[in-house]
């Protein structure tokens, strides 16, 4: 019965998607070192254009693949990075993206279907007239399937897509960072970014002065703090600061 029901759920992808959406939204309540996390946006309109560094978690219908023609994750990430609704996005250095691996999505969907199948059997145990021994069996199987989905989720959501720019004159390119481990999604993502110096939570005064002089960011012989905060959030050739307090602490 569980196998038959799992097969039925495979033909109802909306139910599988809603279960994965529920789990992802619960997981990203832990935001790691990001200011916020935006789970499963449908368009750029769902992602505010703010100065703080944030993680955008793409839905399972936007998987990452190395082949450019199959890389739905990159297409969606570019669309969100470039605009918010009908307006161009200003603060492009504030966003990084987390996407599921295309090759692993099938395994995640399969274990989710098994979990939903056992859950539906337990929900109908009276109508199905299953005996106490079978109820215990179903409860154990549901628990195992639940743990399998929980374990498979971070293994599937393993790709960070990070917009970068070498200089003001160069094109925006994308770094693909592969994650590992079983920690919550945002925790793993922020730790990886910090280790790669792609997310700065503490900014040295000497490093700030170097960036001010290198670009340069001065407007004449001065620059306002608010302007500087906007510069760091706007331009991918500058370090990606967690938020404005990181800048003011450096000052």
PDB file of C-alpha atoms in Angstrom:
ATOM      1  CA  UNK A   1       0.000   0.000   0.000  1.00  0.00           C
ATOM      2  CA  UNK A   2       2.816   2.431   0.885  1.00  0.00           C
ATOM      3  CA  UNK A   3       4.575   1.720  -2.405  1.00  0.00           C
ATOM      4  CA  UNK A   4       1.361   2.304  -4.343  1.00  0.00           C
ATOM      5  CA  UNK A   5       0.694   5.569  -2.538  1.00  0.00           C
ATOM      6  CA  UNK A   6       4.273   6.762  -3.042  1.00  0.00           C
ATOM      7  CA  UNK A   7       3.752   6.145  -6.763  1.00  0.00           C
ATOM      8  CA  UNK A   8       0.585   8.249  -6.665  1.00  0.00           C
ATOM      9  CA  UNK A   9       2.397  11.110  -4.939  1.00  0.00           C
ATOM     10  CA  UNK A  10       5.027  11.058  -7.701  1.00  0.00           C
ATOM     11  CA  UNK A  11       2.201  11.961 -10.076  1.00  0.00           C
ATOM     12  CA  UNK A  12       1.137  14.828  -7.789  1.00  0.00           C
ATOM     13  CA  UNK A  13       4.244  17.050  -7.743  1.00  0.00           C
ATOM     14  CA  UNK A  14       2.392  19.953  -6.100  1.00  0.00           C
ATOM     15  CA  UNK A  15       1.954  17.951  -2.886  1.00  0.00           C
ATOM     16  CA  UNK A  16       5.621  16.975  -2.887  1.00  0.00           C
ATOM     17  CA  UNK A  17       6.636  20.595  -3.514  1.00  0.00           C
ATOM     18  CA  UNK A  18       4.454  21.851  -0.651  1.00  0.00           C
ATOM     19  CA  UNK A  19       6.031  19.352   1.755  1.00  0.00           C
ATOM     20  CA  UNK A  20       9.540  20.388   0.712  1.00  0.00           C
ATOM     21  CA  UNK A  21       8.541  24.051   0.959  1.00  0.00           C
ATOM     22  CA  UNK A  22       7.314  23.500   4.519  1.00  0.00           C
ATOM     23  CA  UNK A  23      10.590  21.858   5.501  1.00  0.00           C
ATOM     24  CA  UNK A  24      12.760  24.522   3.867  1.00  0.00           C
ATOM     25  CA  UNK A  25      10.851  27.372   5.516  1.00  0.00           C
ATOM     26  CA  UNK A  26      11.246  25.663   8.866  1.00  0.00           C
ATOM     27  CA  UNK A  27      14.959  25.039   8.273  1.00  0.00           C
ATOM     28  CA  UNK A  28      15.796  28.644   7.356  1.00  0.00           C
ATOM     29  CA  UNK A  29      14.417  30.025  10.592  1.00  0.00           C
ATOM     30  CA  UNK A  30      18.080  29.600  11.496  1.00  0.00           C
ATOM     31  CA  UNK A  31      19.605  32.385   9.407  1.00  0.00           C
ATOM     32  CA  UNK A  32      23.297  31.812  10.134  1.00  0.00           C
ATOM     33  CA  UNK A  33      25.348  34.992   9.644  1.00  0.00           C
ATOM     34  CA  UNK A  34      22.923  36.491   7.151  1.00  0.00           C
ATOM     35  CA  UNK A  35      20.690  39.404   8.058  1.00  0.00           C
ATOM     36  CA  UNK A  36      17.726  37.546   6.535  1.00  0.00           C
ATOM     37  CA  UNK A  37      16.856  34.557   4.371  1.00  0.00           C
ATOM     38  CA  UNK A  38      14.328  34.663   1.511  1.00  0.00           C
ATOM     39  CA  UNK A  39      12.957  31.133   0.926  1.00  0.00           C
ATOM     40  CA  UNK A  40      11.528  30.060  -2.433  1.00  0.00           C
ATOM     41  CA  UNK A  41      10.790  33.357  -4.202  1.00  0.00           C
ATOM     42  CA  UNK A  42       8.857  33.022  -7.443  1.00  0.00           C
ATOM     43  CA  UNK A  43      10.154  36.295  -8.931  1.00  0.00           C
ATOM     44  CA  UNK A  44      12.474  39.152  -8.059  1.00  0.00           C
ATOM     45  CA  UNK A  45       9.456  41.000  -6.680  1.00  0.00           C
ATOM     46  CA  UNK A  46       9.505  38.621  -3.691  1.00  0.00           C
ATOM     47  CA  UNK A  47      13.039  39.691  -2.698  1.00  0.00           C
ATOM     48  CA  UNK A  48      13.353  43.221  -1.220  1.00  0.00           C
ATOM     49  CA  UNK A  49      16.074  45.552  -2.481  1.00  0.00           C
ATOM     50  CA  UNK A  50      17.876  46.263   0.804  1.00  0.00           C
ATOM     51  CA  UNK A  51      21.453  46.911   1.917  1.00  0.00           C
ATOM     52  CA  UNK A  52      21.883  43.916   4.259  1.00  0.00           C
ATOM     53  CA  UNK A  53      23.464  40.663   3.016  1.00  0.00           C
ATOM     54  CA  UNK A  54      20.824  37.990   2.466  1.00  0.00           C
ATOM     55  CA  UNK A  55      20.494  34.407   1.268  1.00  0.00           C
ATOM     56  CA  UNK A  56      17.933  33.544  -1.402  1.00  0.00           C
ATOM     57  CA  UNK A  57      16.914  29.856  -1.330  1.00  0.00           C
ATOM     58  CA  UNK A  58      15.615  28.791  -4.737  1.00  0.00           C
ATOM     59  CA  UNK A  59      12.747  26.348  -5.121  1.00  0.00           C
ATOM     60  CA  UNK A  60      13.129  22.732  -6.194  1.00  0.00           C
ATOM     61  CA  UNK A  61      11.925  23.698  -9.688  1.00  0.00           C
ATOM     62  CA  UNK A  62      15.143  25.710 -10.154  1.00  0.00           C
ATOM     63  CA  UNK A  63      17.893  23.076  -9.810  1.00  0.00           C
ATOM     64  CA  UNK A  64      21.574  23.688 -10.460  1.00  0.00           C
ATOM     65  CA  UNK A  65      23.402  21.840 -13.239  1.00  0.00           C
ATOM     66  CA  UNK A  66      26.855  22.384 -14.692  1.00  0.00           C
ATOM     67  CA  UNK A  67      25.465  22.424 -18.253  1.00  0.00           C
ATOM     68  CA  UNK A  68      24.461  26.024 -19.064  1.00  0.00           C
ATOM     69  CA  UNK A  69      21.361  25.034 -21.044  1.00  0.00           C
ATOM     70  CA  UNK A  70      20.003  23.027 -18.088  1.00  0.00           C
ATOM     71  CA  UNK A  71      20.985  25.461 -15.344  1.00  0.00           C
ATOM     72  CA  UNK A  72      17.569  26.712 -14.258  1.00  0.00           C
ATOM     73  CA  UNK A  73      19.072  27.914 -10.961  1.00  0.00           C
ATOM     74  CA  UNK A  74      21.417  30.344 -12.696  1.00  0.00           C
ATOM     75  CA  UNK A  75      18.651  31.689 -14.929  1.00  0.00           C
ATOM     76  CA  UNK A  76      16.429  32.370 -11.909  1.00  0.00           C
ATOM     77  CA  UNK A  77      19.283  33.829  -9.841  1.00  0.00           C
ATOM     78  CA  UNK A  78      20.202  36.239 -12.648  1.00  0.00           C
ATOM     79  CA  UNK A  79      16.587  37.345 -13.010  1.00  0.00           C
ATOM     80  CA  UNK A  80      16.271  38.067  -9.272  1.00  0.00           C
ATOM     81  CA  UNK A  81      19.671  39.790  -9.155  1.00  0.00           C
ATOM     82  CA  UNK A  82      18.904  42.088 -12.071  1.00  0.00           C
ATOM     83  CA  UNK A  83      15.476  43.350 -11.091  1.00  0.00           C
ATOM     84  CA  UNK A  84      12.805  43.589  -8.481  1.00  0.00           C
ATOM     85  CA  UNK A  85       9.558  43.505 -10.422  1.00  0.00           C
ATOM     86  CA  UNK A  86       9.704  46.224 -13.070  1.00  0.00           C
ATOM     87  CA  UNK A  87      12.553  48.125 -11.383  1.00  0.00           C
ATOM     88  CA  UNK A  88      16.284  47.433 -11.726  1.00  0.00           C
ATOM     89  CA  UNK A  89      17.812  46.077  -8.530  1.00  0.00           C
ATOM     90  CA  UNK A  90      20.236  48.528  -6.923  1.00  0.00           C
ATOM     91  CA  UNK A  91      21.852  46.486  -4.145  1.00  0.00           C
ATOM     92  CA  UNK A  92      23.182  43.532  -6.103  1.00  0.00           C
ATOM     93  CA  UNK A  93      26.090  42.865  -3.772  1.00  0.00           C
ATOM     94  CA  UNK A  94      23.628  42.043  -0.988  1.00  0.00           C
ATOM     95  CA  UNK A  95      22.364  38.737  -2.455  1.00  0.00           C
ATOM     96  CA  UNK A  96      23.713  35.202  -2.752  1.00  0.00           C
ATOM     97  CA  UNK A  97      21.702  32.182  -3.855  1.00  0.00           C
ATOM     98  CA  UNK A  98      21.347  28.578  -2.669  1.00  0.00           C
ATOM     99  CA  UNK A  99      20.111  25.998  -5.168  1.00  0.00           C
ATOM    100  CA  UNK A 100      19.416  22.239  -5.195  1.00  0.00           C
ATOM    101  CA  UNK A 101      21.579  19.888  -7.222  1.00  0.00           C
ATOM    102  CA  UNK A 102      19.711  18.668 -10.311  1.00  0.00           C
ATOM    103  CA  UNK A 103      21.105  15.131 -10.072  1.00  0.00           C
ATOM    104  CA  UNK A 104      20.038  14.755  -6.416  1.00  0.00           C
ATOM    105  CA  UNK A 105      16.548  16.214  -6.735  1.00  0.00           C
ATOM    106  CA  UNK A 106      15.087  12.861  -7.786  1.00  0.00           C
ATOM    107  CA  UNK A 107      16.340  11.157  -4.620  1.00  0.00           C
ATOM    108  CA  UNK A 108      14.895  13.942  -2.456  1.00  0.00           C
ATOM    109  CA  UNK A 109      11.534  13.725  -4.209  1.00  0.00           C
ATOM    110  CA  UNK A 110      11.494   9.918  -3.876  1.00  0.00           C
ATOM    111  CA  UNK A 111      12.061   9.920  -0.108  1.00  0.00           C
ATOM    112  CA  UNK A 112       9.499  12.716   0.268  1.00  0.00           C
ATOM    113  CA  UNK A 113       6.923  10.608  -1.583  1.00  0.00           C
ATOM    114  CA  UNK A 114       7.626   7.691   0.771  1.00  0.00           C
ATOM    115  CA  UNK A 115       7.180   9.931   3.794  1.00  0.00           C
ATOM    116  CA  UNK A 116       3.883  11.315   2.469  1.00  0.00           C
ATOM    117  CA  UNK A 117       2.692   7.781   1.710  1.00  0.00           C
ATOM    118  CA  UNK A 118       3.256   6.508   5.274  1.00  0.00           C
ATOM    119  CA  UNK A 119       1.808   9.712   6.710  1.00  0.00           C
ATOM    120  CA  UNK A 120      -1.376   9.276   4.667  1.00  0.00           C
ATOM    121  CA  UNK A 121      -1.737   5.655   5.797  1.00  0.00           C
ATOM    122  CA  UNK A 122      -1.514   6.672   9.461  1.00  0.00           C
ATOM    123  CA  UNK A 123      -4.045   9.448   8.861  1.00  0.00           C
ATOM    124  CA  UNK A 124      -6.491   6.807   7.589  1.00  0.00           C
ATOM    125  CA  UNK A 125      -5.635   3.972   9.980  1.00  0.00           C
ATOM    126  CA  UNK A 126      -9.209   3.714  11.290  1.00  0.00           C
ATOM    127  CA  UNK A 127     -10.792   3.713   7.848  1.00  0.00           C
ATOM    128  CA  UNK A 128      -8.204   1.215   6.619  1.00  0.00           C
ATOM    129  CA  UNK A 129      -8.871  -1.007   9.666  1.00  0.00           C
ATOM    130  CA  UNK A 130      -5.186  -1.820  10.177  1.00  0.00           C
ATOM    131  CA  UNK A 131      -4.316  -3.725  13.342  1.00  0.00           C
ATOM    132  CA  UNK A 132      -2.089  -2.365  16.162  1.00  0.00           C
ATOM    133  CA  UNK A 133       0.975  -4.220  14.902  1.00  0.00           C
ATOM    134  CA  UNK A 134       0.579  -2.657  11.471  1.00  0.00           C
ATOM    135  CA  UNK A 135       0.065   0.773  13.057  1.00  0.00           C
ATOM    136  CA  UNK A 136       3.384   0.378  14.869  1.00  0.00           C
ATOM    137  CA  UNK A 137       5.021  -0.695  11.620  1.00  0.00           C
ATOM    138  CA  UNK A 138       3.593   2.331   9.808  1.00  0.00           C
ATOM    139  CA  UNK A 139       4.752   4.690  12.579  1.00  0.00           C
ATOM    140  CA  UNK A 140       8.294   3.300  12.383  1.00  0.00           C
ATOM    141  CA  UNK A 141       8.341   3.602   8.607  1.00  0.00           C
ATOM    142  CA  UNK A 142       7.008   7.158   8.733  1.00  0.00           C
ATOM    143  CA  UNK A 143       9.688   8.092  11.274  1.00  0.00           C
ATOM    144  CA  UNK A 144      12.435   6.566   9.121  1.00  0.00           C
ATOM    145  CA  UNK A 145      11.142   8.306   6.000  1.00  0.00           C
ATOM    146  CA  UNK A 146      10.955  11.607   7.876  1.00  0.00           C
ATOM    147  CA  UNK A 147      14.598  11.257   8.931  1.00  0.00           C
ATOM    148  CA  UNK A 148      15.561  10.340   5.366  1.00  0.00           C
ATOM    149  CA  UNK A 149      14.014  13.540   4.002  1.00  0.00           C
ATOM    150  CA  UNK A 150      15.709  15.599   6.710  1.00  0.00           C
ATOM    151  CA  UNK A 151      19.064  13.997   5.849  1.00  0.00           C
ATOM    152  CA  UNK A 152      18.607  14.338   2.092  1.00  0.00           C
ATOM    153  CA  UNK A 153      17.629  18.028   2.129  1.00  0.00           C
ATOM    154  CA  UNK A 154      21.118  19.472   2.844  1.00  0.00           C
ATOM    155  CA  UNK A 155      22.702  16.920   0.515  1.00  0.00           C
ATOM    156  CA  UNK A 156      20.468  18.225  -2.271  1.00  0.00           C
ATOM    157  CA  UNK A 157      20.711  21.940  -1.467  1.00  0.00           C
ATOM    158  CA  UNK A 158      24.462  22.061  -1.919  1.00  0.00           C
ATOM    159  CA  UNK A 159      25.191  24.836  -4.442  1.00  0.00           C
ATOM    160  CA  UNK A 160      25.887  28.468  -3.599  1.00  0.00           C
ATOM    161  CA  UNK A 161      25.671  30.847  -6.547  1.00  0.00           C
ATOM    162  CA  UNK A 162      27.647  33.992  -5.790  1.00  0.00           C
ATOM    163  CA  UNK A 163      27.733  37.039  -8.112  1.00  0.00           C
ATOM    164  CA  UNK A 164      31.225  38.559  -8.325  1.00  0.00           C
ATOM    165  CA  UNK A 165      32.999  41.277 -10.289  1.00  0.00           C
ATOM    166  CA  UNK A 166      36.747  41.839 -10.603  1.00  0.00           C
ATOM    167  CA  UNK A 167      36.488  45.555 -11.264  1.00  0.00           C
ATOM    168  CA  UNK A 168      33.975  48.264 -12.041  1.00  0.00           C
ATOM    169  CA  UNK A 169      34.663  47.810 -15.762  1.00  0.00           C
ATOM    170  CA  UNK A 170      34.325  44.007 -15.895  1.00  0.00           C
ATOM    171  CA  UNK A 171      31.197  41.898 -16.330  1.00  0.00           C
ATOM    172  CA  UNK A 172      29.464  40.219 -13.398  1.00  0.00           C
ATOM    173  CA  UNK A 173      30.460  36.547 -13.208  1.00  0.00           C
ATOM    174  CA  UNK A 174      29.262  33.727 -10.940  1.00  0.00           C
ATOM    175  CA  UNK A 175      31.171  31.594  -8.471  1.00  0.00           C
ATOM    176  CA  UNK A 176      29.727  28.145  -7.746  1.00  0.00           C
ATOM    177  CA  UNK A 177      30.554  26.996  -4.222  1.00  0.00           C
ATOM    178  CA  UNK A 178      29.701  23.445  -3.180  1.00  0.00           C
ATOM    179  CA  UNK A 179      28.519  22.901   0.383  1.00  0.00           C
ATOM    180  CA  UNK A 180      28.917  19.865   2.613  1.00  0.00           C
ATOM    181  CA  UNK A 181      27.691  18.840   6.044  1.00  0.00           C
ATOM    182  CA  UNK A 182      24.323  18.355   7.739  1.00  0.00           C
ATOM    183  CA  UNK A 183      23.853  21.747   9.402  1.00  0.00           C
ATOM    184  CA  UNK A 184      20.856  23.995   8.619  1.00  0.00           C
ATOM    185  CA  UNK A 185      21.030  25.476   5.140  1.00  0.00           C
ATOM    186  CA  UNK A 186      21.793  29.099   6.066  1.00  0.00           C
ATOM    187  CA  UNK A 187      24.385  28.068   8.669  1.00  0.00           C
ATOM    188  CA  UNK A 188      26.326  26.023   6.118  1.00  0.00           C
ATOM    189  CA  UNK A 189      26.034  28.730   3.470  1.00  0.00           C
ATOM    190  CA  UNK A 190      27.274  31.554   5.702  1.00  0.00           C
ATOM    191  CA  UNK A 191      30.177  29.476   7.035  1.00  0.00           C
ATOM    192  CA  UNK A 192      31.294  28.657   3.491  1.00  0.00           C
ATOM    193  CA  UNK A 193      31.017  32.270   2.368  1.00  0.00           C
ATOM    194  CA  UNK A 194      32.976  33.513   5.390  1.00  0.00           C
ATOM    195  CA  UNK A 195      35.741  30.963   4.754  1.00  0.00           C
ATOM    196  CA  UNK A 196      35.946  32.183   1.130  1.00  0.00           C
ATOM    197  CA  UNK A 197      35.825  35.854   2.250  1.00  0.00           C
ATOM    198  CA  UNK A 198      32.596  36.268   0.299  1.00  0.00           C
ATOM    199  CA  UNK A 199      30.700  37.399   3.412  1.00  0.00           C
ATOM    200  CA  UNK A 200      32.354  39.822   5.817  1.00  0.00           C
ATOM    201  CA  UNK A 201      31.064  39.981   9.395  1.00  0.00           C
ATOM    202  CA  UNK A 202      34.100  41.840  10.823  1.00  0.00           C
ATOM    203  CA  UNK A 203      35.876  44.440   8.709  1.00  0.00           C
ATOM    204  CA  UNK A 204      39.324  45.748   9.642  1.00  0.00           C
ATOM    205  CA  UNK A 205      39.891  49.499   9.553  1.00  0.00           C
ATOM    206  CA  UNK A 206      42.986  48.978   7.371  1.00  0.00           C
ATOM    207  CA  UNK A 207      40.933  46.953   4.878  1.00  0.00           C
ATOM    208  CA  UNK A 208      38.315  49.697   4.722  1.00  0.00           C
ATOM    209  CA  UNK A 209      40.969  52.321   4.018  1.00  0.00           C
ATOM    210  CA  UNK A 210      42.434  50.112   1.310  1.00  0.00           C
ATOM    211  CA  UNK A 211      39.056  49.835  -0.466  1.00  0.00           C
ATOM    212  CA  UNK A 212      38.445  53.578  -0.098  1.00  0.00           C
ATOM    213  CA  UNK A 213      41.736  54.361  -1.840  1.00  0.00           C
ATOM    214  CA  UNK A 214      41.747  51.485  -4.349  1.00  0.00           C
ATOM    215  CA  UNK A 215      38.484  52.149  -6.197  1.00  0.00           C
ATOM    216  CA  UNK A 216      38.468  55.043  -5.096  1.00  0.00           C
ATOM    217  CA  UNK A 217      35.273  55.542  -3.118  1.00  0.00           C
ATOM    218  CA  UNK A 218      36.029  59.107  -2.082  1.00  0.00           C
ATOM    219  CA  UNK A 219      33.785  61.859  -3.443  1.00  0.00           C
ATOM    220  CA  UNK A 220      36.405  64.585  -3.627  1.00  0.00           C
ATOM    221  CA  UNK A 221      38.111  64.682  -0.218  1.00  0.00           C
ATOM    222  CA  UNK A 222      35.297  63.012   1.705  1.00  0.00           C
ATOM    223  CA  UNK A 223      32.493  60.449   1.508  1.00  0.00           C
ATOM    224  CA  UNK A 224      29.343  60.180   3.633  1.00  0.00           C
ATOM    225  CA  UNK A 225      28.853  57.016   5.679  1.00  0.00           C
ATOM    226  CA  UNK A 226      25.454  56.371   4.124  1.00  0.00           C
ATOM    227  CA  UNK A 227      26.930  56.663   0.634  1.00  0.00           C
ATOM    228  CA  UNK A 228      29.653  54.201   1.592  1.00  0.00           C
ATOM    229  CA  UNK A 229      27.101  51.721   2.953  1.00  0.00           C
ATOM    230  CA  UNK A 230      25.203  51.932  -0.335  1.00  0.00           C
ATOM    231  CA  UNK A 231      28.403  51.453  -2.322  1.00  0.00           C
ATOM    232  CA  UNK A 232      29.260  48.209  -0.509  1.00  0.00           C
ATOM    233  CA  UNK A 233      25.721  46.880  -0.985  1.00  0.00           C
ATOM    234  CA  UNK A 234      25.577  47.934  -4.633  1.00  0.00           C
ATOM    235  CA  UNK A 235      28.841  46.889  -6.291  1.00  0.00           C
ATOM    236  CA  UNK A 236      29.953  43.219  -6.528  1.00  0.00           C
ATOM    237  CA  UNK A 237      33.601  44.281  -6.916  1.00  0.00           C
ATOM    238  CA  UNK A 238      33.559  45.412  -3.271  1.00  0.00           C
ATOM    239  CA  UNK A 239      33.543  43.091  -0.224  1.00  0.00           C
ATOM    240  CA  UNK A 240      30.082  41.801   0.710  1.00  0.00           C
ATOM    241  CA  UNK A 241      29.367  43.166   4.199  1.00  0.00           C
ATOM    242  CA  UNK A 242      26.761  41.527   6.417  1.00  0.00           C
ATOM    243  CA  UNK A 243      25.165  44.883   7.269  1.00  0.00           C
ATOM    244  CA  UNK A 244      25.890  48.562   7.870  1.00  0.00           C
ATOM    245  CA  UNK A 245      27.086  48.070  11.487  1.00  0.00           C
ATOM    246  CA  UNK A 246      30.029  46.070  10.097  1.00  0.00           C
ATOM    247  CA  UNK A 247      31.017  49.203   8.188  1.00  0.00           C
ATOM    248  CA  UNK A 248      30.505  51.617  11.092  1.00  0.00           C
ATOM    249  CA  UNK A 249      32.531  49.354  13.393  1.00  0.00           C
ATOM    250  CA  UNK A 250      35.392  49.502  10.901  1.00  0.00           C
ATOM    251  CA  UNK A 251      35.118  53.294  10.771  1.00  0.00           C
TER     252      UNK A 251
END
